[in-house]
mmCIF file of C-alpha atoms in Angstrom:
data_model
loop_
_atom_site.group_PDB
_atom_site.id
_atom_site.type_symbol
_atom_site.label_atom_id
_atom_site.label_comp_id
_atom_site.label_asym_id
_atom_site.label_seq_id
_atom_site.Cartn_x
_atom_site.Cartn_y
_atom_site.Cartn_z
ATOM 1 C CA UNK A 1 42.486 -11.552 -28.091
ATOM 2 C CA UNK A 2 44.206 -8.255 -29.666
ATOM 3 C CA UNK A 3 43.331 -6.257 -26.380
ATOM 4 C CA UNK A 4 44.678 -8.450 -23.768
ATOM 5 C CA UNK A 5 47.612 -9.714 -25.724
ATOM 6 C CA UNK A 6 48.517 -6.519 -26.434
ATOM 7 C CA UNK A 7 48.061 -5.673 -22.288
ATOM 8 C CA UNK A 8 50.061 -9.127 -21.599
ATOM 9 C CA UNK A 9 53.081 -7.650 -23.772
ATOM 10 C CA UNK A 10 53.510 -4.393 -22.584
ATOM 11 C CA UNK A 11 52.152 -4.604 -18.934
ATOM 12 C CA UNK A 12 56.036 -4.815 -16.419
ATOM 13 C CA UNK A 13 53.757 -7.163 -14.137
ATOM 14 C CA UNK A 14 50.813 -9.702 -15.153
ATOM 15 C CA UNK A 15 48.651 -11.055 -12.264
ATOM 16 C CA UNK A 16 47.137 -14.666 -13.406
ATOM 17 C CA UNK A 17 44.461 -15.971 -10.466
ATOM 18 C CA UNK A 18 46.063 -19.221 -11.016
ATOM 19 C CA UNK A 19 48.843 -21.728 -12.155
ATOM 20 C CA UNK A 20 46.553 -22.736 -14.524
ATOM 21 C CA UNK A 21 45.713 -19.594 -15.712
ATOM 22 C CA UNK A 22 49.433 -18.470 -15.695
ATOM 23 C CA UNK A 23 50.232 -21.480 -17.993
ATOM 24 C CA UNK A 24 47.475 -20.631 -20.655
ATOM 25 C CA UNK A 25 48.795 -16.612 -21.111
ATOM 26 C CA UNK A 26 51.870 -18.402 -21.628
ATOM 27 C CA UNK A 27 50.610 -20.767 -23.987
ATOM 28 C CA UNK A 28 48.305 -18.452 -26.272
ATOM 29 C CA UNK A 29 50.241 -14.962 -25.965
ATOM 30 C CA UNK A 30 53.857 -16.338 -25.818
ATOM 31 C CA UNK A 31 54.529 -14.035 -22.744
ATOM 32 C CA UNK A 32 57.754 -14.510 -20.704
ATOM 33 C CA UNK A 33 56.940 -16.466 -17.436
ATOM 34 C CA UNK A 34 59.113 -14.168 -15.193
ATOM 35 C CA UNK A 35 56.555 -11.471 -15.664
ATOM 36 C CA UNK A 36 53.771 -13.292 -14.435
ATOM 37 C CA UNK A 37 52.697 -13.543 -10.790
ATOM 38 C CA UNK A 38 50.170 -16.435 -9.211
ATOM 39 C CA UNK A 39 47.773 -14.341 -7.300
ATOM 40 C CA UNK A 40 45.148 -16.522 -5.686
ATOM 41 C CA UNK A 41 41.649 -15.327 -4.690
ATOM 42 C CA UNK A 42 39.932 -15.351 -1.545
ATOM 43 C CA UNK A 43 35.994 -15.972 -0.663
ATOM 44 C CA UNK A 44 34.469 -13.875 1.933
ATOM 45 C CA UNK A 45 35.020 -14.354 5.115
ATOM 46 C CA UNK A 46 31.514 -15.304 6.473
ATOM 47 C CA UNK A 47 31.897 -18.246 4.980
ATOM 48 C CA UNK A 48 34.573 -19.017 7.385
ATOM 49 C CA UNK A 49 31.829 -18.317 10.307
ATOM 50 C CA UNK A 50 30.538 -21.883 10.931
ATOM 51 C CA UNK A 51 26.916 -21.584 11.929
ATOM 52 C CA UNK A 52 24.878 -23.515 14.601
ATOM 53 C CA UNK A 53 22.589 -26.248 13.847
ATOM 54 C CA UNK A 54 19.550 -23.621 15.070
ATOM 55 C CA UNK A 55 20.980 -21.393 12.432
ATOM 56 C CA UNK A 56 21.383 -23.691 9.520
ATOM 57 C CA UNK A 57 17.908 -25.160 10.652
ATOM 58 C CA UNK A 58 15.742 -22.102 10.427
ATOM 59 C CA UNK A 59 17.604 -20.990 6.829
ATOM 60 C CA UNK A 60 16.891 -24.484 5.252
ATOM 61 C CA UNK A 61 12.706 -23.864 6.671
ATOM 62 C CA UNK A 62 12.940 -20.045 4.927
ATOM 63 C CA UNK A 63 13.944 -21.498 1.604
ATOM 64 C CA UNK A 64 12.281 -25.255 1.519
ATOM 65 C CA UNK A 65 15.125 -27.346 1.340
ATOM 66 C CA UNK A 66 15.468 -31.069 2.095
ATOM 67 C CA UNK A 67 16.655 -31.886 5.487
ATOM 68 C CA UNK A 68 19.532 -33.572 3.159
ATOM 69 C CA UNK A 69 21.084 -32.198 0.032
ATOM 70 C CA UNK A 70 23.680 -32.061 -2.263
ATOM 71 C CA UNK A 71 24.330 -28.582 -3.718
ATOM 72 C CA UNK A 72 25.641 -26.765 -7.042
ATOM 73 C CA UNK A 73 26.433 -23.181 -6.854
ATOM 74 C CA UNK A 74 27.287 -20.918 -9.975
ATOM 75 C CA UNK A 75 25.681 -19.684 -13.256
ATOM 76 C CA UNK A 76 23.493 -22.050 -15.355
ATOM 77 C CA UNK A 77 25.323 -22.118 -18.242
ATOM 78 C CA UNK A 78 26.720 -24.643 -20.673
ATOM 79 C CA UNK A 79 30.518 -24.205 -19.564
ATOM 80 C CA UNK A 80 29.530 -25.029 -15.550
ATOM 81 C CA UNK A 81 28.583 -28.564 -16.802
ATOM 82 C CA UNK A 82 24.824 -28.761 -14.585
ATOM 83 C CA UNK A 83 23.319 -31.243 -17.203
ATOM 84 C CA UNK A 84 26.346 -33.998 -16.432
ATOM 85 C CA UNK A 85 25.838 -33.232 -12.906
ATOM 86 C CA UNK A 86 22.193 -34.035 -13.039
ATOM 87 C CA UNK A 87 22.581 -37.003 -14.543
ATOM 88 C CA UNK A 88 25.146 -38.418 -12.202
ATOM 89 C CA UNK A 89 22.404 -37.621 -9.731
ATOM 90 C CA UNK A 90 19.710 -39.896 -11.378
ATOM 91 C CA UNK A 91 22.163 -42.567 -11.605
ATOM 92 C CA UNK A 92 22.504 -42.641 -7.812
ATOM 93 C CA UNK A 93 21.428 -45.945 -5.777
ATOM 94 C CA UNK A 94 18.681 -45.373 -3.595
ATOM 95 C CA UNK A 95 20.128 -45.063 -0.508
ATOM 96 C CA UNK A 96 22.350 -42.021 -1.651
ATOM 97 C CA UNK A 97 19.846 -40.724 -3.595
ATOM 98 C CA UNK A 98 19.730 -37.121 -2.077
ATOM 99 C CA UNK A 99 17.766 -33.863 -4.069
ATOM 100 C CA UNK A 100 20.868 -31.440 -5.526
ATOM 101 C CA UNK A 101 20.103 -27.976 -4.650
ATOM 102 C CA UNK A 102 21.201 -25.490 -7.621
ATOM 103 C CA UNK A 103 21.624 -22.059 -6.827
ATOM 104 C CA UNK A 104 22.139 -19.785 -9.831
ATOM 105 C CA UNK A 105 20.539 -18.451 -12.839
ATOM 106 C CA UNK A 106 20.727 -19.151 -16.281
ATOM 107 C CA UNK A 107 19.159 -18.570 -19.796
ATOM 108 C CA UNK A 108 18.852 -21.090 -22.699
ATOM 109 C CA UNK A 109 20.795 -23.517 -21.212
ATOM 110 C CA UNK A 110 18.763 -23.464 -18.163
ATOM 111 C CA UNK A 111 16.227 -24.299 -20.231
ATOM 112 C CA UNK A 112 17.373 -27.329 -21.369
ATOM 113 C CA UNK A 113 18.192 -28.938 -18.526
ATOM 114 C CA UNK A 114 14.996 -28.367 -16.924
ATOM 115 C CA UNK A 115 13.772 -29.957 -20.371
ATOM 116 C CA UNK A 116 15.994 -33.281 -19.537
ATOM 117 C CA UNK A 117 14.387 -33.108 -16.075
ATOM 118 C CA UNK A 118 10.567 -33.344 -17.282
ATOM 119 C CA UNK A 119 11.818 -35.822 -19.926
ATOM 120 C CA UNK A 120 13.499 -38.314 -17.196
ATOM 121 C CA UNK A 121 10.648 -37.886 -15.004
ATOM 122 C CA UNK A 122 13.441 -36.559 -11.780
ATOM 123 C CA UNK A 123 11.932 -33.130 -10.803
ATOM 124 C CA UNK A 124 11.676 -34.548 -6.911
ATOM 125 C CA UNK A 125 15.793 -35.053 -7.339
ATOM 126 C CA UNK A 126 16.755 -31.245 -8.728
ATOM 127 C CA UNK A 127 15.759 -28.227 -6.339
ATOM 128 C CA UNK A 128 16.130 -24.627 -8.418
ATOM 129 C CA UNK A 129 16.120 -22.322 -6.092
ATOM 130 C CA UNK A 130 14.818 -18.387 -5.338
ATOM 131 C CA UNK A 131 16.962 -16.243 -5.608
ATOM 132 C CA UNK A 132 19.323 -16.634 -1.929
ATOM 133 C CA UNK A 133 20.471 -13.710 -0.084
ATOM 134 C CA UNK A 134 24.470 -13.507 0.323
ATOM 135 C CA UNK A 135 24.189 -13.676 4.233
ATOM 136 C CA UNK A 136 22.067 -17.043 3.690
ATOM 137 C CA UNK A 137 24.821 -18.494 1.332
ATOM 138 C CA UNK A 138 27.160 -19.909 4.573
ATOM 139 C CA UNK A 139 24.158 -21.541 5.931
ATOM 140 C CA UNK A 140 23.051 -23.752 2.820
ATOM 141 C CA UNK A 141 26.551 -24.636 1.848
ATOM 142 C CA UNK A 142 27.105 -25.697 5.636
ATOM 143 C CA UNK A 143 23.738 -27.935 5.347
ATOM 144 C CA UNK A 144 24.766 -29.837 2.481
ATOM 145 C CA UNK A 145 26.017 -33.395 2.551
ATOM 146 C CA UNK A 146 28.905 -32.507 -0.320
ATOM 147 C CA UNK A 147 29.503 -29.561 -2.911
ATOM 148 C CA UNK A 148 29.813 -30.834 -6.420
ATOM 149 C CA UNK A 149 31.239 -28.293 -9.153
ATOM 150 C CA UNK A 150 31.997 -30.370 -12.649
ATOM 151 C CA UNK A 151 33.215 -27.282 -14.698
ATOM 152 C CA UNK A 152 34.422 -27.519 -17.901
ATOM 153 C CA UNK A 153 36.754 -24.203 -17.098
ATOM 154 C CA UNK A 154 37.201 -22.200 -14.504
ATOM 155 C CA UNK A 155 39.488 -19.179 -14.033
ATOM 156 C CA UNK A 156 39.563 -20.124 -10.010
ATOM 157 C CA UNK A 157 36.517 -21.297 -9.030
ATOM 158 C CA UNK A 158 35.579 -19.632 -5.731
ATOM 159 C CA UNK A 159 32.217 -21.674 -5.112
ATOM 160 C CA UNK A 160 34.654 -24.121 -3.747
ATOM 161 C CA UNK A 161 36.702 -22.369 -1.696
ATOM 162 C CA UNK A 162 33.166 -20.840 -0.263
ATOM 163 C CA UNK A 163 32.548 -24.755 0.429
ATOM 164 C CA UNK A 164 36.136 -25.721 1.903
ATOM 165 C CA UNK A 165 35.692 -22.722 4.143
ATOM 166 C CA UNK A 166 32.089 -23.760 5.220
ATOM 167 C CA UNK A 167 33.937 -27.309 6.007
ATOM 168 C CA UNK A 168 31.967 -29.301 2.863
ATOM 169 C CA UNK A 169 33.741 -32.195 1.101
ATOM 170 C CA UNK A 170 34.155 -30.745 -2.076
ATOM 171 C CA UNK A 171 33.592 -32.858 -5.457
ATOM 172 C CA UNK A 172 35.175 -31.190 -8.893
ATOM 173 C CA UNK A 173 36.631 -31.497 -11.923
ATOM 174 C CA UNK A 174 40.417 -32.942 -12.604
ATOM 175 C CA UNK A 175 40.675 -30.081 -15.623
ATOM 176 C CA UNK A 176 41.689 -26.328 -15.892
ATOM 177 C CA UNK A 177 42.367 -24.427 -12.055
ATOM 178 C CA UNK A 178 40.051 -26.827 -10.219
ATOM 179 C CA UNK A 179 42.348 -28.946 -8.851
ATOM 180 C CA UNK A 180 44.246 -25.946 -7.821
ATOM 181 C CA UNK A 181 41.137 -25.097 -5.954
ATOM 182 C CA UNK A 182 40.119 -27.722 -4.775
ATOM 183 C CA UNK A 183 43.602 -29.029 -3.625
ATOM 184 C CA UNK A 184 44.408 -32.580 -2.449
ATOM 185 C CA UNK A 185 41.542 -33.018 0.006
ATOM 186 C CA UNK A 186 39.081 -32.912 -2.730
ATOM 187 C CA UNK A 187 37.517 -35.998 -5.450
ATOM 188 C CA UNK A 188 38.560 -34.742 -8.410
ATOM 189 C CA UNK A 189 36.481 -36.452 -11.597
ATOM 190 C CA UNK A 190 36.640 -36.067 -15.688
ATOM 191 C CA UNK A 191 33.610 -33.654 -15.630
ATOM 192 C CA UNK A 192 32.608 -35.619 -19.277
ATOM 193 C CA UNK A 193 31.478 -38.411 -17.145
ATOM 194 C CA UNK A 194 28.506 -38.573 -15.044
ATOM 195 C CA UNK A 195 29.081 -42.299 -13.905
ATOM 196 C CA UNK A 196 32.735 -40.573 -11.908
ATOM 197 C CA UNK A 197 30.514 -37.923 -10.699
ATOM 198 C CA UNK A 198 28.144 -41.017 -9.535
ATOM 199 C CA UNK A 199 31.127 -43.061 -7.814
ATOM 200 C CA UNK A 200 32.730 -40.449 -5.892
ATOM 201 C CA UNK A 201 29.002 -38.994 -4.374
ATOM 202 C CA UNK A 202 28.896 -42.871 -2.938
ATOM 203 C CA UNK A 203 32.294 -42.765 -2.125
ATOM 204 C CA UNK A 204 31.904 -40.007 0.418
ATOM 205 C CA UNK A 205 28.211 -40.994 1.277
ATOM 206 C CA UNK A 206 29.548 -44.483 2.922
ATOM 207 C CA UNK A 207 32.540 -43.460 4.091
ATOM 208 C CA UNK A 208 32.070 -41.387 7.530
ATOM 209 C CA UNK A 209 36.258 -41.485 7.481
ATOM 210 C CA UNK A 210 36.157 -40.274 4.376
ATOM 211 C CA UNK A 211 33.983 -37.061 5.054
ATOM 212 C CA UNK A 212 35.681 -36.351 7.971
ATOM 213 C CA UNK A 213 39.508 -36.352 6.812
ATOM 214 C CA UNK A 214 38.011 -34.418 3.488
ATOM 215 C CA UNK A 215 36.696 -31.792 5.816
ATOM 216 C CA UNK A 216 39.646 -31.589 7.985
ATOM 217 C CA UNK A 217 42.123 -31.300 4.747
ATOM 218 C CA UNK A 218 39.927 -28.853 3.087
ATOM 219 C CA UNK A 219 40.023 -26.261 6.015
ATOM 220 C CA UNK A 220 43.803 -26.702 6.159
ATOM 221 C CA UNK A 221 43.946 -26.578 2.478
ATOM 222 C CA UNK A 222 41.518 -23.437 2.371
ATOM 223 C CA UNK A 223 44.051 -21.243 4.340
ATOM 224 C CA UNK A 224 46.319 -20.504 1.491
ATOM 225 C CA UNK A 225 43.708 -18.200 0.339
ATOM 226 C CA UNK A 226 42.806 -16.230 3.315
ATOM 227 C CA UNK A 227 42.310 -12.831 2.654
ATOM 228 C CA UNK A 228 44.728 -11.104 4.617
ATOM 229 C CA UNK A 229 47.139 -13.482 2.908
ATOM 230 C CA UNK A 230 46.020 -12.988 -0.889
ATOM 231 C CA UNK A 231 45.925 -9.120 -0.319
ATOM 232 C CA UNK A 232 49.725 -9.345 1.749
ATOM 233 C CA UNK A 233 51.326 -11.361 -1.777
ATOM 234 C CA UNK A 234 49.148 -9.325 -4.247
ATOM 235 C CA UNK A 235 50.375 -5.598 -2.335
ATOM 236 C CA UNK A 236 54.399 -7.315 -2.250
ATOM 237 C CA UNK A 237 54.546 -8.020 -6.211
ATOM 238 C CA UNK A 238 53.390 -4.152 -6.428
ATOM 239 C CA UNK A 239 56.079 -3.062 -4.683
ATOM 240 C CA UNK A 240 58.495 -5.323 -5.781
ATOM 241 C CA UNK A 241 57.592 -3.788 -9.356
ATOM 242 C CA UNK A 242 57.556 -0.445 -7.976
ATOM 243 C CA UNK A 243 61.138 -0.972 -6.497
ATOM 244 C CA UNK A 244 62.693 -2.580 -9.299
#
């Protein structure tokens, strides 16, 4: 707290990753607004590179995956909120009732949701994955039926602009930068509740009109953090500085 209040105080230009962000230097370091500049992120462009139905077939046979899936991708840790998502999964009616792929590692908490798993009996409905090369990444996103991220906190939260880019309906969490993310074109849910989680997988599972107007918003959405873009604002605001 002393280091980067001290940094927020003294810097002549602070770059927050989001409004959200921008709103919480504010908040805890008392720092005059004017000095702070939104900076969004970008994901990396592959993800942008929609791959063929050969290509997404023969990355979902190297890994094992369900022919359908829903997928989590981040760190296993208690702030990414997996155990809420898992059991928003095991409240899904049969029909819908699709494995989640996670793709991350984790530690202690890891632990215990695996522990809830064995408990419940649902090991067929939660995939852990191998370790995933980063050229795979576009592929698995692409194959899944709907990215689901119910973070507590997020300082951005690029695993879902990796999945607005790879054209995935996107389901997250109404708190913190998410639904700065995630933008309009994405179910936003309180990430305390797995039963929300529950209603919006359905939601989007049995509505083909649904999916496809998500999809279509989300790539238009996505474009406001293109790379070229991100880099054009972040390189103006140092020159602004530099000229002022």
């Amino acid at each position: 707290d002393f280091k980067f209040k001290y940094a927020c105080k003294n810097a002549d230009l602070v770059v927050a990753i989001s409004e959200h962000t921008k709103s919480e230097i504010i908040r805890f370091y008392g720092i005059d607004p004017n000095k702070i500049k939104v900076n969004y992120q970008a994901c990396d462009a592959s993800f942008k590179v929609i791959k063929t139905i050969t290509e997404r077939a023969a990355i979902i046979r190297k890994y094992k995956l369900p022919e359908k899936y829903f997928l989590y991708v981040g760190s296993i840790i208690e702030r990414k909120n997996l155990l809420t998502l898992v059991k928003a999964i095991e409240k899904l009616p049969e029909p819908f009732r699709f494995p989640l792929v996670v793709v991350g590692e984790g530690r202690q908490y890891k632990k215990a949701v695996k522990r809830y798993i064995e408990q419940e009996g649902i090991d067929h409905l939660i995939i852990f994955t191998e370790k995933i090369s980063f050229e795979d990444l576009p592929s698995i996103y692409q194959a899944s039926q709907i990215f689901i991220y119910p973070s507590f906190a997020e300082g951005f939260g690029i695993p879902i602009i990796e999945a607005l880019s790879s054209q995935v309906p996107v389901i997250t969490s109404n708190t913190s930068c998410l639904p700065e993310a995630g933008g309009p074109s994405s179910l936003l849910v309180n990430p305390h509740k797995a039963e929300e989680i529950t209603q919006a997988i359905v939601e989007i599972c049995s509505n083909d009109s649904l999916r496809s107007k998500m999809v279509e918003d989300g790539v238009e959405y996505v474009k406001k953090f293109d790379g070229e873009r991100v880099t054009r604002e972040l390189y103006d605001a140092y020159q602004e500085l530099l000229n002022s």
